CSV table of C-alpha atoms in Angstrom, one decimal:
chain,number,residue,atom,x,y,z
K,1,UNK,CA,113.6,116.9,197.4
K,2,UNK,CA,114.4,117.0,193.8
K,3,UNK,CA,111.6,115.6,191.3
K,4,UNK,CA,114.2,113.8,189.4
K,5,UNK,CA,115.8,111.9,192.5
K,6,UNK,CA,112.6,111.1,194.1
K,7,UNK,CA,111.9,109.5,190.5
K,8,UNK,CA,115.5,107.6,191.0
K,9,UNK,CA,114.5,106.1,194.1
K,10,UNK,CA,110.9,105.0,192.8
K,11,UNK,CA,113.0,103.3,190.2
K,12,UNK,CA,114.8,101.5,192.7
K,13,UNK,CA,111.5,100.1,194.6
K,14,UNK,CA,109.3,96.9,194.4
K,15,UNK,CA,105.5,98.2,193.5
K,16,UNK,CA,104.5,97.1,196.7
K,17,UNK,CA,106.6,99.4,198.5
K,18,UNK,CA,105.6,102.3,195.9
K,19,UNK,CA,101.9,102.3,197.5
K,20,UNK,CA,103.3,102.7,200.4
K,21,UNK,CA,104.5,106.3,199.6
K,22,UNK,CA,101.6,107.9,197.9
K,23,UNK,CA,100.9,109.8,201.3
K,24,UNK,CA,100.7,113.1,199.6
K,25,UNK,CA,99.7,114.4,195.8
K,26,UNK,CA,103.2,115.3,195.0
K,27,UNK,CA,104.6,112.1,196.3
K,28,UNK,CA,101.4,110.2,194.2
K,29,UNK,CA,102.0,111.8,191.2
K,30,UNK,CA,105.3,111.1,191.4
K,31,UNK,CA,104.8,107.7,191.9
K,32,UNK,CA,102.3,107.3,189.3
K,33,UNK,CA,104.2,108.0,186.9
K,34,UNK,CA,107.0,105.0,187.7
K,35,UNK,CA,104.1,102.9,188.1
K,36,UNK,CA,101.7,103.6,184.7
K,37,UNK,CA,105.4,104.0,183.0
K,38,UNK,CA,105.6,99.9,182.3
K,39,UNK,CA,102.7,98.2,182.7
K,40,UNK,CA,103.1,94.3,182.5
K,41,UNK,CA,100.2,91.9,182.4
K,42,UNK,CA,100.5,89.1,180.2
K,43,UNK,CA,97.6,86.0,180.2
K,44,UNK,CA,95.9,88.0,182.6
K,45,UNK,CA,92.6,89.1,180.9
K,46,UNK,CA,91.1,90.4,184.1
K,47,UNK,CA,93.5,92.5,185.5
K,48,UNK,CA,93.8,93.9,181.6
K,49,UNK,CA,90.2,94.6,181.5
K,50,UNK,CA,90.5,96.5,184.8
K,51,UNK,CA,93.4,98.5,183.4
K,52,UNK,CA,91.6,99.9,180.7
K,53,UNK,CA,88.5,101.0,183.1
K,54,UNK,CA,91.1,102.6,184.9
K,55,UNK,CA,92.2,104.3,181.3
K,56,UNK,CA,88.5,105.4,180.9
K,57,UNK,CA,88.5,107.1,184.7
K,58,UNK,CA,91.7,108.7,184.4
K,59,UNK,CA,93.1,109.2,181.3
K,60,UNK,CA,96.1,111.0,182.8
K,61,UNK,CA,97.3,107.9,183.2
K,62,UNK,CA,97.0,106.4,180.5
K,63,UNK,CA,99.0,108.8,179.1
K,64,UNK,CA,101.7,107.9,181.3
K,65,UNK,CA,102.1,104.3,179.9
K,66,UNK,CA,105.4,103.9,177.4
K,67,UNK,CA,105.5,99.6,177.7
K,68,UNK,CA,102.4,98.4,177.3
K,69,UNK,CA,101.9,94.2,177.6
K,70,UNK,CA,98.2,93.1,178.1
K,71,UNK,CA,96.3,90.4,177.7
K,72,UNK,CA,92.5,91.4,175.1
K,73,UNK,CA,91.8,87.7,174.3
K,74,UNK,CA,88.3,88.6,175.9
K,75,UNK,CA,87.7,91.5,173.8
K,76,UNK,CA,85.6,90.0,171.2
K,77,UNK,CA,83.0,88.1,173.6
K,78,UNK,CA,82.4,91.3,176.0
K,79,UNK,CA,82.6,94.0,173.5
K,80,UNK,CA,85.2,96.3,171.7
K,81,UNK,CA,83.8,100.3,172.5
K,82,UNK,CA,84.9,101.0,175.5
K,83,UNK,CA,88.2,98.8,175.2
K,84,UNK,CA,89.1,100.4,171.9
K,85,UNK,CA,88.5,103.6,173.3
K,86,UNK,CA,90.3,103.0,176.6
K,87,UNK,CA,93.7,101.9,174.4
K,88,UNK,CA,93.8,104.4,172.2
K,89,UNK,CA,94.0,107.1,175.3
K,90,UNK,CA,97.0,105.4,175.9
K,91,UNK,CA,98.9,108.3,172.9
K,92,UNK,CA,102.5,107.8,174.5
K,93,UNK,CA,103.3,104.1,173.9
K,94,UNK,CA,106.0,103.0,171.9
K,95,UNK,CA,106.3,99.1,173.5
K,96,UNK,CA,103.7,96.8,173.1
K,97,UNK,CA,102.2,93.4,173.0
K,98,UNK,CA,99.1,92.4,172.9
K,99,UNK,CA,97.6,88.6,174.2
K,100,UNK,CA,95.4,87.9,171.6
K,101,UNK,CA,95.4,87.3,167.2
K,102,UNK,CA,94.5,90.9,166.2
K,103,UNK,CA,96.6,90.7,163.0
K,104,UNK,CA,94.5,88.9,161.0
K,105,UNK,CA,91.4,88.3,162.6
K,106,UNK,CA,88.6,90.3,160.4
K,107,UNK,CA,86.5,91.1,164.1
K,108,UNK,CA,88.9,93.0,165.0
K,109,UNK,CA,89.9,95.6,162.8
K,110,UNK,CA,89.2,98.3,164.9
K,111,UNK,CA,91.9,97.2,167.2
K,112,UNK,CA,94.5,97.2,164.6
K,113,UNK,CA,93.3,101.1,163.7
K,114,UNK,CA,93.9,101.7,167.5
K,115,UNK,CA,97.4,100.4,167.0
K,116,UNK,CA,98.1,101.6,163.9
K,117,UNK,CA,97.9,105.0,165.3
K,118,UNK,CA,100.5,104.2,168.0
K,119,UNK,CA,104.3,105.3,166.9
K,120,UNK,CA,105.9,102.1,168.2
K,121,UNK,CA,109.3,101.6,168.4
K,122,UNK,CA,109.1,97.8,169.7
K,123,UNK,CA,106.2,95.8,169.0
K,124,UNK,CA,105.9,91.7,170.1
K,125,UNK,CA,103.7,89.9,168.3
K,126,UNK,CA,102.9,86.4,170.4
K,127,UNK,CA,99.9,85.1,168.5
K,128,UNK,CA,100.0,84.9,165.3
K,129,UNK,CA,98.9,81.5,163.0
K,130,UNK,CA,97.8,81.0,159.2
K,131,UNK,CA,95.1,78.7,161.1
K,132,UNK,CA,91.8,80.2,160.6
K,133,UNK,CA,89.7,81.0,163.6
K,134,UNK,CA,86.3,79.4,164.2
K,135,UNK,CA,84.8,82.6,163.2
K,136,UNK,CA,85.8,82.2,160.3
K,137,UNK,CA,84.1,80.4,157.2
K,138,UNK,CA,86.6,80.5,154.3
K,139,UNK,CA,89.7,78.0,154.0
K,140,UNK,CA,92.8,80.0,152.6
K,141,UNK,CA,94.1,78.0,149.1
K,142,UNK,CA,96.9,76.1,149.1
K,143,UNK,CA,99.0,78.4,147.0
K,144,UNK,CA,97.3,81.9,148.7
K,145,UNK,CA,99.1,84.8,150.3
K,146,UNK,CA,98.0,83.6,153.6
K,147,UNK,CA,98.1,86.6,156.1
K,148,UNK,CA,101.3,88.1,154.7
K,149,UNK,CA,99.4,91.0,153.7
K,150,UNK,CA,98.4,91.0,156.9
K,151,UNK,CA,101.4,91.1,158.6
K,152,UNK,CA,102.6,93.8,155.9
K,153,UNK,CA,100.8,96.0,156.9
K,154,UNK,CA,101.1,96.1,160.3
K,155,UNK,CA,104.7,96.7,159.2
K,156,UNK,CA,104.0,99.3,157.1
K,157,UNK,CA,101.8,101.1,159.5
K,158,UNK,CA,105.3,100.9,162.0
K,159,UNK,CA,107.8,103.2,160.4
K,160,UNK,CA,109.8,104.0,163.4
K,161,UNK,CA,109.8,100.4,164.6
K,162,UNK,CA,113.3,99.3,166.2
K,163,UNK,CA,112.5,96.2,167.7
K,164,UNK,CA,110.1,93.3,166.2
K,165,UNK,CA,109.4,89.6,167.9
K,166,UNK,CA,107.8,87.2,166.6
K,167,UNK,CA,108.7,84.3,168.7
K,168,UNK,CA,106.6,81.6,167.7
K,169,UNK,CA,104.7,82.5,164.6
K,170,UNK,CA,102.6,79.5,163.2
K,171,UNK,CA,102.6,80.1,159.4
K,172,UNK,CA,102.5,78.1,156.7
K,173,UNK,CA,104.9,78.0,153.9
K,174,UNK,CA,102.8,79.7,151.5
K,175,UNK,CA,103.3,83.1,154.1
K,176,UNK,CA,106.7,82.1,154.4
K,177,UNK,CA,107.1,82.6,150.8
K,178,UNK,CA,104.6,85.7,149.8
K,179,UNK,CA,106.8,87.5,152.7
K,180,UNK,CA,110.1,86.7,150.7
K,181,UNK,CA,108.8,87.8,147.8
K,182,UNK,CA,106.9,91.4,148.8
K,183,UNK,CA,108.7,92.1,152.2
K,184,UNK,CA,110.6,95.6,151.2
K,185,UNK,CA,113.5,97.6,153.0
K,186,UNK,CA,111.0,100.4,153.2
K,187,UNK,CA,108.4,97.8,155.3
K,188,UNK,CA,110.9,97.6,158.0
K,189,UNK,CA,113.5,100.8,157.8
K,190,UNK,CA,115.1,100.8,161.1
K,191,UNK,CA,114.5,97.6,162.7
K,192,UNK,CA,117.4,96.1,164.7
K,193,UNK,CA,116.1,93.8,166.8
K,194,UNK,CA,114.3,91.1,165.1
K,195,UNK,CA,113.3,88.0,166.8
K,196,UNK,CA,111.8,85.2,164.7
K,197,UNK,CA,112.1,81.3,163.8
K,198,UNK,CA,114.6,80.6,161.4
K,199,UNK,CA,112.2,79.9,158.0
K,200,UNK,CA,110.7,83.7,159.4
K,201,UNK,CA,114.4,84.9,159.2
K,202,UNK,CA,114.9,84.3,155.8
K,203,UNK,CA,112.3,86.2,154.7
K,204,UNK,CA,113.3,89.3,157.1
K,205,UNK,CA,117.2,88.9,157.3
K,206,UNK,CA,117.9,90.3,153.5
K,207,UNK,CA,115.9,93.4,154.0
K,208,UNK,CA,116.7,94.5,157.7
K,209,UNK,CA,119.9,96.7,156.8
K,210,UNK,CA,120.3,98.2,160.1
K,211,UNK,CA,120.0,94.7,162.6
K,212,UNK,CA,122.2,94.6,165.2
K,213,UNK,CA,120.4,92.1,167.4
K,214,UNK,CA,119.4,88.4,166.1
K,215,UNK,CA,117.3,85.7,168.1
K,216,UNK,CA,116.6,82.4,166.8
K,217,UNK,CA,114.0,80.2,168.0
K,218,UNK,CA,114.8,76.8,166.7
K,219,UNK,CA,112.8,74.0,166.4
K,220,UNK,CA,114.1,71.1,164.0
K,221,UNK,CA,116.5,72.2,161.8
K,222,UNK,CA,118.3,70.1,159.0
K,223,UNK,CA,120.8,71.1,156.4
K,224,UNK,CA,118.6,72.6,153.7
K,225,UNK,CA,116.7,74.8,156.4
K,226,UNK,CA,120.2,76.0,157.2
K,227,UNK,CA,121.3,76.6,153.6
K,228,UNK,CA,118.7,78.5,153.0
K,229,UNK,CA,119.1,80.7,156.2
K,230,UNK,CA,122.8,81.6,154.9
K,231,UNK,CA,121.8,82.7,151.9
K,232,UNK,CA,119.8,85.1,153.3
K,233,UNK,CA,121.8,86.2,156.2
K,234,UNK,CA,124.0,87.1,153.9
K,235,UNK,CA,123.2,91.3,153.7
K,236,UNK,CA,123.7,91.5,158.1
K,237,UNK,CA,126.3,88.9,157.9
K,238,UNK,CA,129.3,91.7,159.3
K,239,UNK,CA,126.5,94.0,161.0
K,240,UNK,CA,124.6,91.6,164.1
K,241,UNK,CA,126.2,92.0,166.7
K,242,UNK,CA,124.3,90.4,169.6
K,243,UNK,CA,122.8,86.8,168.8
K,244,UNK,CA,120.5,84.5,171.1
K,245,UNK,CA,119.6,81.2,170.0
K,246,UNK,CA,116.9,79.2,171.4
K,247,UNK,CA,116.9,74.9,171.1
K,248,UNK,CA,115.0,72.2,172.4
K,249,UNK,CA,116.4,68.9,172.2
K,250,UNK,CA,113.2,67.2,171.9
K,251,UNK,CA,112.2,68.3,168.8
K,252,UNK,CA,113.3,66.5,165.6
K,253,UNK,CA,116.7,68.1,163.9
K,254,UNK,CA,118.5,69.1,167.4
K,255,UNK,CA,121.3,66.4,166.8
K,256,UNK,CA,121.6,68.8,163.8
K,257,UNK,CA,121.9,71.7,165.1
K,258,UNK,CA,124.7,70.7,167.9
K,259,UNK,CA,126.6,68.8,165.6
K,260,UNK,CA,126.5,71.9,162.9
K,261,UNK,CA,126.5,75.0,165.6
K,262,UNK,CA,129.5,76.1,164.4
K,263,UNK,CA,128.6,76.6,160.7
K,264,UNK,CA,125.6,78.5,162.9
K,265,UNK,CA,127.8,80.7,164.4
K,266,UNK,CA,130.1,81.2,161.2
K,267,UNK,CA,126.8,82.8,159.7
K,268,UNK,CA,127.7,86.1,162.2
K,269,UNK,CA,131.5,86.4,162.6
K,270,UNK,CA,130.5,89.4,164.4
K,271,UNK,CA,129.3,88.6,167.1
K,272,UNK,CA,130.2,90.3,170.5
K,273,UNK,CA,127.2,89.1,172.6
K,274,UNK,CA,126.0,85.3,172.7
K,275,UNK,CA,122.9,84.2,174.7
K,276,UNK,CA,122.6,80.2,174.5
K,277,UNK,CA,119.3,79.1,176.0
K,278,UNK,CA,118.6,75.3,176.1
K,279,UNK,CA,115.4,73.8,177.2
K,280,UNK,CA,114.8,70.3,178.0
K,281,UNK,CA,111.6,70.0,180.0
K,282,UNK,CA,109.9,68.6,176.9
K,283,UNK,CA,112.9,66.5,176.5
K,284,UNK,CA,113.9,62.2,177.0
K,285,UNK,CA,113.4,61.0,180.8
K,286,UNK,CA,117.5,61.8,181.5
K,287,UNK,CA,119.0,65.0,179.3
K,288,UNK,CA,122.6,65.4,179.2
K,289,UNK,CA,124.0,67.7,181.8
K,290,UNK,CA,124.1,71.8,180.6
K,291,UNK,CA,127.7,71.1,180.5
K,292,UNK,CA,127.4,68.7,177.4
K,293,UNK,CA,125.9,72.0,175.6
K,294,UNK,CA,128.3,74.5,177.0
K,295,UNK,CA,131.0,72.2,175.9
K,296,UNK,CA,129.8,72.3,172.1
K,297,UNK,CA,129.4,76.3,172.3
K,298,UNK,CA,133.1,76.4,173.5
K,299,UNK,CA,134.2,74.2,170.5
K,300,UNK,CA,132.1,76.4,168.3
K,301,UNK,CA,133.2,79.5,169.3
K,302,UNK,CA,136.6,79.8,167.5
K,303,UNK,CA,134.4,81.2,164.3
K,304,UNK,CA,133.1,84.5,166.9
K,305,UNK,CA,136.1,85.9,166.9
K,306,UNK,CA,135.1,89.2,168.5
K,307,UNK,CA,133.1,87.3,171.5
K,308,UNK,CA,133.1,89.2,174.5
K,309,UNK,CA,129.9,88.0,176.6
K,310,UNK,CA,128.7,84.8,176.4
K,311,UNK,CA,124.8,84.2,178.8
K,312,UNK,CA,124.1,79.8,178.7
K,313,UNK,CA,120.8,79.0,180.5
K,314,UNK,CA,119.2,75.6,180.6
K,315,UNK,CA,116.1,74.8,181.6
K,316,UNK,CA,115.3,71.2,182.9
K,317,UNK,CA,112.9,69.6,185.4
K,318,UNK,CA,115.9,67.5,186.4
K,319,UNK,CA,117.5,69.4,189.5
K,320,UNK,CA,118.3,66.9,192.3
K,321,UNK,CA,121.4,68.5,193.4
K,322,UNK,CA,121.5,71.2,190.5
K,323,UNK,CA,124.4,69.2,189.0
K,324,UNK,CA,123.0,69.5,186.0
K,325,UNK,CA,123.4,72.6,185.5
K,326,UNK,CA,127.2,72.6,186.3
K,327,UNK,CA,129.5,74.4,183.9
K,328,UNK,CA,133.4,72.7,184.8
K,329,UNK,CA,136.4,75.5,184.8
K,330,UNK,CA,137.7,73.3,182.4
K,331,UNK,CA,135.0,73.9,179.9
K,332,UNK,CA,135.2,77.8,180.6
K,333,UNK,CA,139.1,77.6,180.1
K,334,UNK,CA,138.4,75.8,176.7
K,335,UNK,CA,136.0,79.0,175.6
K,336,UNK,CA,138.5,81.8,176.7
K,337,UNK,CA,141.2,79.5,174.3
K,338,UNK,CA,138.9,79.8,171.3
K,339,UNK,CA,137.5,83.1,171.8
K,340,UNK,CA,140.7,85.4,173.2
K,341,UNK,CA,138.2,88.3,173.8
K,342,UNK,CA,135.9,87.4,176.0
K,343,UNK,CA,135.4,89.0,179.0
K,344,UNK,CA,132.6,87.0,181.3
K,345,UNK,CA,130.0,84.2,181.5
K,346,UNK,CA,127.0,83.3,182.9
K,347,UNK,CA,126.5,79.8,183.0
K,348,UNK,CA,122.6,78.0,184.3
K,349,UNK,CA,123.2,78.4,188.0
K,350,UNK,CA,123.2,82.7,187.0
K,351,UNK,CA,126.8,82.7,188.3
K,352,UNK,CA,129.5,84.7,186.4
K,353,UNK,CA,132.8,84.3,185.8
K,354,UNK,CA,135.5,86.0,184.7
K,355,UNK,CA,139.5,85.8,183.4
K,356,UNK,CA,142.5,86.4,185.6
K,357,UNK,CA,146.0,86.4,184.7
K,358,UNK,CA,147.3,83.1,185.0
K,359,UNK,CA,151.2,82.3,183.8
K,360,UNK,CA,150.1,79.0,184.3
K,361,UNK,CA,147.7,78.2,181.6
K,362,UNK,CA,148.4,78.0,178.6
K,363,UNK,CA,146.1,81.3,177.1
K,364,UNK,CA,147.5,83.3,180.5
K,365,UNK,CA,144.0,83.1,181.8
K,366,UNK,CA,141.9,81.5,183.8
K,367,UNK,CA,138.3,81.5,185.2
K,368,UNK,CA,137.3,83.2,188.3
K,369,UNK,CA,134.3,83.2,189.9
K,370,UNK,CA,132.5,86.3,190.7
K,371,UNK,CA,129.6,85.4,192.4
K,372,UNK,CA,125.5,85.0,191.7
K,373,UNK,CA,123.8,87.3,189.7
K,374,UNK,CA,121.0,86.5,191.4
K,375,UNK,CA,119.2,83.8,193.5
């Protein structure tokens, strides 16, 4: 059997069932390499440590891994050689995220050489905070850089970079504004993917001439936040195409948000594909139903003219009778009105929908349900 179909069909399997089939060395190496190619192990420092042992043993496979997601918040307390020396066998990575604040933290420098001489072209960043650690002795000044040099040159060190998260960076507005004013198009040429909070966005969105792809992690918002978010959103203003927002309805400045979201949306009239997540487990005792939300996006929508796809999740601890989570046709007949384009949905219960022909309504269409995505 063919190489490249016996890699198809590994594609298609659950791990579990890979194991199974390394019965012969063809059939192991084979499998290896779908195995080593993504390699996912988030807040799990000991099954990271054991991957880089198994780096150290066989560094043939380390050169298999492309996606590389670990968690090296242990690295400082058991030692850095061997670690530093396992990761940097891994040549052929161009995903990665790494569990732990290695930007800034002065300990460990020789990780950020390892991953400086990685050509990423995505790179998540999910620790990273102006707050010094507690090995460190000095306070940074009110009116200091903070670790915007810091993050600069992790940048700069990145030139092929595509896709950059950073989901929930803790910075202070000092960092906000040393970013805005040294943050270059050279730092960040072909970037365009960026994930950030909105105050992070400004600093980004005038110098990221080739995004395509905006999320938004938004916390409380009011309208100066938002004013300054359109000035600088300004230069991709016609170019993003895909846009995910993030909300929870906790947090202070919510009511502004849902009251505003189409000024939000008017800031990319470009829009094809919308991803509307809305979480609510940190929310009041009784949230109002996902259909409260969906109902807003729909009324918002008339300023995405070129909407086509349109993802809503909402997470909530309430789900006696996932009634909650319901999306009404009439809601869905509402969007298709405002937004003549789009083609499908998938509302909280991962159901999608579609648009028939229907003489009867008064856009000719009307929702049809397709089935679950998934269970």
């Amino acid at each position: 059997m063919p190489t490249e179909l016996l890699l198809r069909i590994t594609s298609l399997l659950a791990p579990s069932s890979i194991r199974n089939l390394m019965v012969s060395r063809t059939l192991r190496l084979i499998c290896e390499r779908h195995l080593y190619r993504c390699i996912l192990l988030p807040e799990d420092p000991q099954r990271s440590r054991r991957l880089l042992e198994t780096f150290v043993l066989r560094p043939d496979l380390a050169l298999l891994v492309q996606y590389l997601d670990i968690d090296l918040s242990w690295i400082k307390k058991l030692g850095q050689s061997q670690p530093l020396y396992a990761l940097s066998l891994a040549k052929n990575v161009h995903s990665l995220r790494l569990w732990c604040d290695w930007v800034d933290d002065h300990a460990l420098s020789g990780l950020r050489e390892v991953v400086f001489n990685m050509k990423l072209r995505r790179l998540e960043i999910p620790l990273l905070c102006d707050e010094p650690g507690p090995e460190c002795s000095c306070m940074m000044p009110a009116d200091g850089p903070g670790i915007s040099e810091e993050i600069l040159t992790v940048l700069r060190a990145q030139p092929l970079l595509e896709w950059l998260s950073l989901p929930s960076a803790d910075l202070e507005h000092y960092t906000f504004n040393s970013l805005k004013r040294k943050l270059q198009k050279s730092d960040i040429p072909n970037v365009r993917f960026l994930e950030v909070e909105p105050d992070l966005a400004t600093a980004f969105l005038p110098v990221t001439t080739c995004l395509e792809s905006l999320s938004l992690t938004i916390g409380g918002w009011d309208e100066e936040r938002f004013s300054q978010l359109e000035i600088a959103s300004e230069p991709v203003k016609c170019s993003v195409r895909r846009l995910a927002i993030r909300t929870w309805p906790a947090c202070d400045g919510q009511t502004w948000i849902w009251n505003n979201l189409a000024k939000v949306f008017g800031l990319f009239p470009s829009v094809e594909d919308l991803s509307v997540t809305v979480n609510s487990t940190l929310s009041m005792p009784s949230p109002p139903p996902a259909n409260y939300y969906f109902s807003k996006i729909a009324d918002s929508a008339v300023h995405l003219p070129s909407l086509r796809t349109l993802g809503f999740s909402y997470e909530t601890n309430q789900l006696e009778g996932h009634d909650v989570l319901d999306v009404d046709e009439t809601s869905l007949a509402e969007l298709k009105i405002t937004s003549p384009l789009l083609r499908s949905v998938v509302d909280p219960k991962q159901r999608l929908w579609t648009f028939v022909p229907d003489s009867q309504t008064p856009n000719g269409y009307r929702p049809h349900l397709e089935g679950l995505l998934r269970t």
